[in-house]
């Protein structure tokens, strides 16, 4: 609702009183609405905190259990040879779980660091894509993935190039992770003149996404991977959203996945735009 309206009142008569009580009422509604917004925000922060706590608590519990086991064994003075072997396997589990925690924390920091984009006025999306590609070049070569690029001529757009690169990178990494043998990644860019938008399409012929999972892939911590944190696409979503663009994902299990991003040439609300930085 729009609670910005107040009725100007000067007279001391009945109408004036009515206006005054109307104004008091809108004030109260405004306060209530604000409080509601704050509590919604708090509720979703609370939900997020609970999920994070859970995600980090599991590996930490594992590490603690194995630490205690080793500790107890070491307290017995003599350690048998075969026990040393077991210690080694405990240590490798502890290492894996610690890595998992630190991955979660690192991705969480990326996730939290999403602020207002620091906008530049003349970003070349094809160039940003090339940068993102150079960061996964090793992986692409290693997996012998066939890369097809079809870059159209694009006008410069207003964007935060670092954030865009991060978004493109997260999408490319997902494709690499989805691809098995004989994989291919295709990237198509084009300028949609009528819409005043730049369109970027990523497609892969990887494992695809089950239909029942499709609506969850942007949720923080949704992952189907053993080592995933499920934050990659949440970050992508945040970045595209703050650029006032949109993102769509289509996928078929065993066939592949297509991600389409559309970015406007200019973002509205120029108050946060720091052009030419
Ligand atoms: N190109 C893709 N092909 C198949 N599945 C995908 C693809 N992209 C995303 N997904 C699915 O969406 C899920 C969420 O992706 P997201 O990038 O957010 O997290 P993640 O890759 O699992 O972990 P992280 O990116 O944090 O390492 C993935 O676990 C996977 O199930
Ligand atoms: Mg990912």
PDB file of C-alpha atoms in Angstrom, residues 38-172:
ATOM      1  CA  UNK A  38      11.683  -5.744   9.099  1.00  0.00           C
ATOM      2  CA  UNK A  39      10.309  -8.922  10.631  1.00  0.00           C
ATOM      3  CA  UNK A  40      10.083 -10.593   7.211  1.00  0.00           C
ATOM      4  CA  UNK A  41      13.691  -9.660   6.593  1.00  0.00           C
ATOM      5  CA  UNK A  42      14.699 -11.011   9.985  1.00  0.00           C
ATOM      6  CA  UNK A  43      12.770 -14.210   9.383  1.00  0.00           C
ATOM      7  CA  UNK A  44      14.616 -14.896   6.137  1.00  0.00           C
ATOM      8  CA  UNK A  45      17.967 -14.055   7.738  1.00  0.00           C
ATOM      9  CA  UNK A  46      17.053 -16.448  10.527  1.00  0.00           C
ATOM     10  CA  UNK A  47      16.212 -19.151   8.013  1.00  0.00           C
ATOM     11  CA  UNK A  48      19.476 -18.590   6.188  1.00  0.00           C
ATOM     12  CA  UNK A  49      21.449 -18.656   9.437  1.00  0.00           C
ATOM     13  CA  UNK A  50      19.811 -21.942  10.417  1.00  0.00           C
ATOM     14  CA  UNK A  51      20.709 -23.488   7.060  1.00  0.00           C
ATOM     15  CA  UNK A  52      24.304 -22.268   7.278  1.00  0.00           C
ATOM     16  CA  UNK A  53      24.623 -23.548  10.824  1.00  0.00           C
ATOM     17  CA  UNK A  54      23.371 -26.932   9.684  1.00  0.00           C
ATOM     18  CA  UNK A  55      25.651 -27.025   6.624  1.00  0.00           C
ATOM     19  CA  UNK A  56      28.737 -26.242   8.678  1.00  0.00           C
ATOM     20  CA  UNK A  57      27.765 -28.244  11.717  1.00  0.00           C
ATOM     21  CA  UNK A  58      27.712 -31.588   9.891  1.00  0.00           C
ATOM     22  CA  UNK A  59      31.324 -31.552   8.709  1.00  0.00           C
ATOM     23  CA  UNK A  60      32.449 -30.056  12.031  1.00  0.00           C
ATOM     24  CA  UNK A  61      30.804 -32.920  13.896  1.00  0.00           C
ATOM     25  CA  UNK A  62      32.612 -35.387  11.676  1.00  0.00           C
ATOM     26  CA  UNK A  63      35.943 -33.711  12.336  1.00  0.00           C
ATOM     27  CA  UNK A  64      35.312 -33.659  16.074  1.00  0.00           C
ATOM     28  CA  UNK A  65      34.385 -37.339  16.171  1.00  0.00           C
ATOM     29  CA  UNK A  66      37.569 -38.405  14.408  1.00  0.00           C
ATOM     30  CA  UNK A  67      39.710 -36.078  16.496  1.00  0.00           C
ATOM     31  CA  UNK A  68      38.333 -37.700  19.643  1.00  0.00           C
ATOM     32  CA  UNK A  69      38.855 -41.183  18.263  1.00  0.00           C
ATOM     33  CA  UNK A  70      42.495 -40.497  17.486  1.00  0.00           C
ATOM     34  CA  UNK A  71      42.941 -38.808  20.847  1.00  0.00           C
ATOM     35  CA  UNK A  72      41.552 -41.814  22.702  1.00  0.00           C
ATOM     36  CA  UNK A  73      43.774 -44.231  20.786  1.00  0.00           C
ATOM     37  CA  UNK A  74      46.853 -42.116  21.395  1.00  0.00           C
ATOM     38  CA  UNK A  75      46.139 -42.083  25.119  1.00  0.00           C
ATOM     39  CA  UNK A  76      46.830 -45.822  25.161  1.00  0.00           C
ATOM     40  CA  UNK A  77      50.598 -45.338  24.875  1.00  0.00           C
ATOM     41  CA  UNK A  78      51.350 -47.949  22.251  1.00  0.00           C
ATOM     42  CA  UNK A  79      49.801 -47.539  18.853  1.00  0.00           C
ATOM     43  CA  UNK A  80      49.683 -50.589  16.647  1.00  0.00           C
ATOM     44  CA  UNK A  81      50.748 -50.491  13.053  1.00  0.00           C
ATOM     45  CA  UNK A  82      47.305 -51.238  11.637  1.00  0.00           C
ATOM     46  CA  UNK A  83      45.924 -48.469  13.800  1.00  0.00           C
ATOM     47  CA  UNK A  84      48.285 -46.005  12.178  1.00  0.00           C
ATOM     48  CA  UNK A  85      46.723 -46.996   8.883  1.00  0.00           C
ATOM     49  CA  UNK A  86      43.293 -46.188  10.290  1.00  0.00           C
ATOM     50  CA  UNK A  87      44.529 -42.848  11.605  1.00  0.00           C
ATOM     51  CA  UNK A  88      45.583 -41.969   8.110  1.00  0.00           C
ATOM     52  CA  UNK A  89      42.131 -42.625   6.778  1.00  0.00           C
ATOM     53  CA  UNK A  90      40.618 -40.582   9.620  1.00  0.00           C
ATOM     54  CA  UNK A  91      42.928 -37.727   8.744  1.00  0.00           C
ATOM     55  CA  UNK A  92      41.913 -37.796   5.113  1.00  0.00           C
ATOM     56  CA  UNK A  93      38.262 -37.633   6.111  1.00  0.00           C
ATOM     57  CA  UNK A  94      39.059 -34.732   8.413  1.00  0.00           C
ATOM     58  CA  UNK A  95      40.874 -33.005   5.602  1.00  0.00           C
ATOM     59  CA  UNK A  96      37.919 -33.460   3.268  1.00  0.00           C
ATOM     60  CA  UNK A  97      35.445 -32.164   5.813  1.00  0.00           C
ATOM     61  CA  UNK A  98      37.615 -29.174   6.684  1.00  0.00           C
ATOM     62  CA  UNK A  99      37.821 -28.387   2.989  1.00  0.00           C
ATOM     63  CA  UNK A 100      34.064 -28.575   2.798  1.00  0.00           C
ATOM     64  CA  UNK A 101      33.701 -26.076   5.639  1.00  0.00           C
ATOM     65  CA  UNK A 102      36.132 -23.684   4.092  1.00  0.00           C
ATOM     66  CA  UNK A 103      34.388 -23.976   0.704  1.00  0.00           C
ATOM     67  CA  UNK A 104      31.101 -23.109   2.336  1.00  0.00           C
ATOM     68  CA  UNK A 105      32.613 -20.130   4.108  1.00  0.00           C
ATOM     69  CA  UNK A 106      34.357 -18.868   0.975  1.00  0.00           C
ATOM     70  CA  UNK A 107      31.230 -19.141  -1.155  1.00  0.00           C
ATOM     71  CA  UNK A 108      29.197 -17.609   1.614  1.00  0.00           C
ATOM     72  CA  UNK A 109      31.522 -14.626   1.663  1.00  0.00           C
ATOM     73  CA  UNK A 110      31.057 -14.196  -2.106  1.00  0.00           C
ATOM     74  CA  UNK A 111      27.355 -14.463  -1.517  1.00  0.00           C
ATOM     75  CA  UNK A 112      27.355 -11.900   1.290  1.00  0.00           C
ATOM     76  CA  UNK A 113      29.715  -9.557  -0.501  1.00  0.00           C
ATOM     77  CA  UNK A 114      27.126  -8.892  -3.177  1.00  0.00           C
ATOM     78  CA  UNK A 115      26.598  -5.214  -2.798  1.00  0.00           C
ATOM     79  CA  UNK A 116      25.310  -2.689  -5.210  1.00  0.00           C
ATOM     80  CA  UNK A 117      27.206  -3.279  -8.430  1.00  0.00           C
ATOM     81  CA  UNK A 118      29.949  -0.772  -9.106  1.00  0.00           C
ATOM     82  CA  UNK A 119      28.784   0.173 -12.563  1.00  0.00           C
ATOM     83  CA  UNK A 120      30.904   1.088 -15.537  1.00  0.00           C
ATOM     84  CA  UNK A 121      29.239   2.612 -18.532  1.00  0.00           C
ATOM     85  CA  UNK A 122      30.992   0.818 -21.365  1.00  0.00           C
ATOM     86  CA  UNK A 123      31.234  -2.866 -20.603  1.00  0.00           C
ATOM     87  CA  UNK A 124      31.887  -5.228 -23.489  1.00  0.00           C
ATOM     88  CA  UNK A 125      29.961  -8.385 -22.605  1.00  0.00           C
ATOM     89  CA  UNK A 126      31.845 -10.488 -25.172  1.00  0.00           C
ATOM     90  CA  UNK A 127      35.109  -9.377 -23.580  1.00  0.00           C
ATOM     91  CA  UNK A 128      33.868 -10.260 -20.095  1.00  0.00           C
ATOM     92  CA  UNK A 129      32.856 -13.696 -21.426  1.00  0.00           C
ATOM     93  CA  UNK A 130      36.359 -14.209 -22.831  1.00  0.00           C
ATOM     94  CA  UNK A 131      37.790 -13.369 -19.399  1.00  0.00           C
ATOM     95  CA  UNK A 132      35.478 -15.852 -17.693  1.00  0.00           C
ATOM     96  CA  UNK A 133      36.397 -18.471 -20.304  1.00  0.00           C
ATOM     97  CA  UNK A 134      40.102 -17.928 -19.731  1.00  0.00           C
ATOM     98  CA  UNK A 135      39.531 -18.790 -16.070  1.00  0.00           C
ATOM     99  CA  UNK A 136      38.043 -22.185 -16.978  1.00  0.00           C
ATOM    100  CA  UNK A 137      40.316 -22.796 -19.994  1.00  0.00           C
ATOM    101  CA  UNK A 138      42.338 -25.384 -18.085  1.00  0.00           C
ATOM    102  CA  UNK A 139      39.285 -27.300 -16.993  1.00  0.00           C
ATOM    103  CA  UNK A 140      37.856 -27.211 -20.525  1.00  0.00           C
ATOM    104  CA  UNK A 141      41.095 -28.546 -21.956  1.00  0.00           C
ATOM    105  CA  UNK A 142      41.402 -31.183 -19.254  1.00  0.00           C
ATOM    106  CA  UNK A 143      37.910 -32.534 -19.896  1.00  0.00           C
ATOM    107  CA  UNK A 144      38.410 -32.173 -23.650  1.00  0.00           C
ATOM    108  CA  UNK A 145      35.245 -30.136 -23.874  1.00  0.00           C
ATOM    109  CA  UNK A 146      34.385 -28.759 -27.274  1.00  0.00           C
ATOM    110  CA  UNK A 147      33.746 -25.040 -27.031  1.00  0.00           C
ATOM    111  CA  UNK A 148      31.537 -23.295 -29.559  1.00  0.00           C
ATOM    112  CA  UNK A 149      31.322 -19.535 -29.531  1.00  0.00           C
ATOM    113  CA  UNK A 150      29.025 -17.443 -31.592  1.00  0.00           C
ATOM    114  CA  UNK A 151      29.507 -13.873 -30.436  1.00  0.00           C
ATOM    115  CA  UNK A 152      27.344 -11.225 -32.058  1.00  0.00           C
ATOM    116  CA  UNK A 153      28.193  -7.567 -32.319  1.00  0.00           C
ATOM    117  CA  UNK A 154      27.094  -6.005 -29.033  1.00  0.00           C
ATOM    118  CA  UNK A 155      26.741  -2.411 -27.924  1.00  0.00           C
ATOM    119  CA  UNK A 156      28.563  -1.559 -24.679  1.00  0.00           C
ATOM    120  CA  UNK A 157      26.354  -1.913 -21.610  1.00  0.00           C
ATOM    121  CA  UNK A 158      26.304  -0.400 -18.154  1.00  0.00           C
ATOM    122  CA  UNK A 159      27.409  -3.092 -15.732  1.00  0.00           C
ATOM    123  CA  UNK A 160      29.842  -4.185 -13.077  1.00  0.00           C
ATOM    124  CA  UNK A 161      32.334  -6.219 -15.148  1.00  0.00           C
ATOM    125  CA  UNK A 162      33.780  -8.071 -12.145  1.00  0.00           C
ATOM    126  CA  UNK A 163      30.351  -9.209 -11.006  1.00  0.00           C
ATOM    127  CA  UNK A 164      29.338 -10.224 -14.522  1.00  0.00           C
ATOM    128  CA  UNK A 165      32.520 -12.230 -14.875  1.00  0.00           C
ATOM    129  CA  UNK A 166      31.746 -13.977 -11.598  1.00  0.00           C
ATOM    130  CA  UNK A 167      28.218 -14.808 -12.798  1.00  0.00           C
ATOM    131  CA  UNK A 168      29.424 -16.154 -16.163  1.00  0.00           C
ATOM    132  CA  UNK A 169      32.148 -18.132 -14.413  1.00  0.00           C
ATOM    133  CA  UNK A 170      29.700 -19.805 -12.018  1.00  0.00           C
ATOM    134  CA  UNK A 171      27.527 -20.847 -14.967  1.00  0.00           C
ATOM    135  CA  UNK A 172      30.500 -22.177 -16.923  1.00  0.00           C
TER     136      UNK A 172
END
